[in-house]
C-alpha positions as semicolon CSV with decimal commas, in nm:
position;residue;x (nm);y (nm);z (nm)
1;M;0,951;-12,422;1,031
2;A;1,068;-12,089;0,927
3;H;0,923;-11,798;1,032
4;T;0,900;-11,547;0,719
5;H;0,898;-11,179;0,786
6;S;0,710;-10,904;0,539
7;A;0,742;-10,574;0,506
8;T;0,393;-10,518;0,500
9;T;0,197;-10,315;0,771
10;N;-0,173;-10,455;0,828
11;G;-0,170;-10,622;0,507
12;K;-0,083;-10,347;0,288
13;D;0,262;-10,248;0,140
14;P;0,410;-9,908;0,256
15;A;0,533;-9,837;-0,082
16;V;0,212;-9,845;-0,239
17;K;0,037;-9,664;0,029
18;K;0,295;-9,368;-0,028
19;I;0,208;-9,379;-0,392
20;W;-0,136;-9,335;-0,324
21;K;-0,065;-9,071;-0,094
22;V;0,147;-8,883;-0,355
23;F;-0,125;-8,934;-0,623
24;W;-0,415;-8,790;-0,380
25;I;-0,202;-8,492;-0,310
26;L;-0,117;-8,423;-0,639
27;L;-0,471;-8,468;-0,781
28;V;-0,595;-8,228;-0,527
29;I;-0,340;-7,934;-0,656
30;T;-0,417;-7,999;-0,996
31;S;-0,747;-7,977;-0,921
32;V;-0,701;-7,668;-0,774
33;E;-0,539;-7,545;-1,050
34;V;-0,829;-7,640;-1,299
35;G;-1,085;-7,481;-1,082
36;L;-0,923;-7,180;-1,064
37;A;-0,903;-7,175;-1,455
38;F;-1,256;-7,228;-1,456
39;L;-1,360;-6,990;-1,203
40;H;-1,142;-6,739;-1,374
41;L;-1,302;-6,809;-1,720
42;E;-1,655;-6,771;-1,587
43;T;-1,601;-6,478;-1,349
44;G;-1,282;-6,299;-1,451
45;F;-1,175;-6,377;-1,105
46;P;-0,867;-6,379;-0,958
47;S;-0,706;-6,155;-1,217
48;K;-0,481;-6,296;-1,504
49;L;-0,178;-6,202;-1,332
50;W;-0,275;-6,348;-1,003
51;L;-0,379;-6,678;-1,176
52;N;-0,053;-6,717;-1,348
53;S;0,149;-6,635;-1,023
54;I;-0,073;-6,895;-0,842
55;F;-0,018;-7,150;-1,113
56;I;0,315;-7,096;-1,106
57;L;0,346;-7,163;-0,743
58;L;0,155;-7,468;-0,753
59;T;0,340;-7,595;-1,015
60;L;0,654;-7,561;-0,840
61;L;0,511;-7,699;-0,556
62;K;0,414;-8,018;-0,751
63;A;0,754;-8,007;-0,900
64;F;0,919;-8,012;-0,584
65;Y;0,709;-8,272;-0,384
66;I;0,757;-8,505;-0,710
67;V;1,143;-8,455;-0,678
68;A;1,120;-8,523;-0,310
69;E;0,951;-8,837;-0,338
70;F;1,002;-9,009;-0,653
71;M;1,388;-8,875;-0,636
72;H;1,417;-8,954;-0,280
73;L;1,549;-8,612;-0,230
74;R;1,369;-8,547;0,078
75;H;1,583;-8,793;0,288
76;E;1,921;-8,706;0,138
77;V;2,177;-8,414;0,315
78;K;2,150;-8,062;0,251
79;N;2,449;-8,033;0,020
80;L;2,337;-8,292;-0,203
81;I;2,010;-8,123;-0,229
82;M;2,165;-7,773;-0,293
83;T;2,407;-7,941;-0,562
84;I;2,059;-8,036;-0,756
85;L;1,869;-7,722;-0,680
86;F;2,081;-7,449;-0,728
87;P;2,195;-7,531;-1,127
88;L;1,824;-7,549;-1,157
89;L;1,758;-7,217;-1,037
90;L;1,997;-7,092;-1,249
91;F;1,856;-7,248;-1,539
92;V;1,532;-7,097;-1,462
93;W;1,670;-6,758;-1,418
94;F;1,857;-6,821;-1,782
95;I;1,508;-6,884;-1,947
96;I;1,324;-6,602;-1,783
97;A;1,621;-6,382;-1,884
98;F;1,622;-6,484;-2,250
99;L;1,262;-6,444;-2,287
100;M;1,249;-6,107;-2,132
101;D;1,585;-6,027;-2,363
102;G;1,344;-6,150;-2,669
103;D;1,063;-5,965;-2,594
104;S;1,264;-5,635;-2,559
105;W;1,401;-5,696;-2,910
106;K;1,033;-5,804;-3,027
107;K;0,940;-5,455;-2,921
108;M;1,230;-5,234;-3,062
109;R;1,135;-5,426;-3,392
110;T;0,762;-5,327;-3,430
111;N;0,866;-4,989;-3,254
112;L;1,145;-4,925;-3,515
113;S;1,202;-5,033;-3,905
114;P;1,535;-5,040;-4,006
115;G;1,664;-4,667;-4,148
116;T;1,352;-4,496;-3,968
117;P;1,396;-4,258;-3,714
118;A;1,195;-4,351;-3,411
119;V;0,861;-4,148;-3,349
120;K;0,791;-4,007;-3,021
121;E;0,493;-4,041;-2,864
122;A;0,303;-3,687;-2,765
123;P;0,281;-3,646;-2,391
124;A;-0,081;-3,683;-2,256
125;P;-0,285;-3,353;-2,215
126;K;-0,318;-3,248;-1,853
127;P;-0,644;-3,252;-1,714
128;A;-0,785;-2,919;-1,641
129;H;-0,879;-2,856;-1,272
130;H;-1,215;-2,681;-1,215
């Protein structure tokens, strides 16, 4: 009788265990994001700038973890990883640059209608020292 060899350990498939591990890690990170959102809505803490910064960092953490696990980049050589990540970072910079440029055009359009001179704001009065 031939001996059959399976890739299971203790009756559980390692791939299934890894998927569950990824699921729980992503669930915890997402729960932290949702909890922070509700905390901010109820108390105003943390400030909106901090909250958005935390959201961006946690979302990037989730994205890199997903890419590392499901695209198998965690086990690849460094040059291949940089070949993928460097253009991605340039693309993110591209989006941010265009959003900032569009915002400046929007501000210029609201501050200056075509054909009218720009109105300079009066300087704020200096407080008197007593």
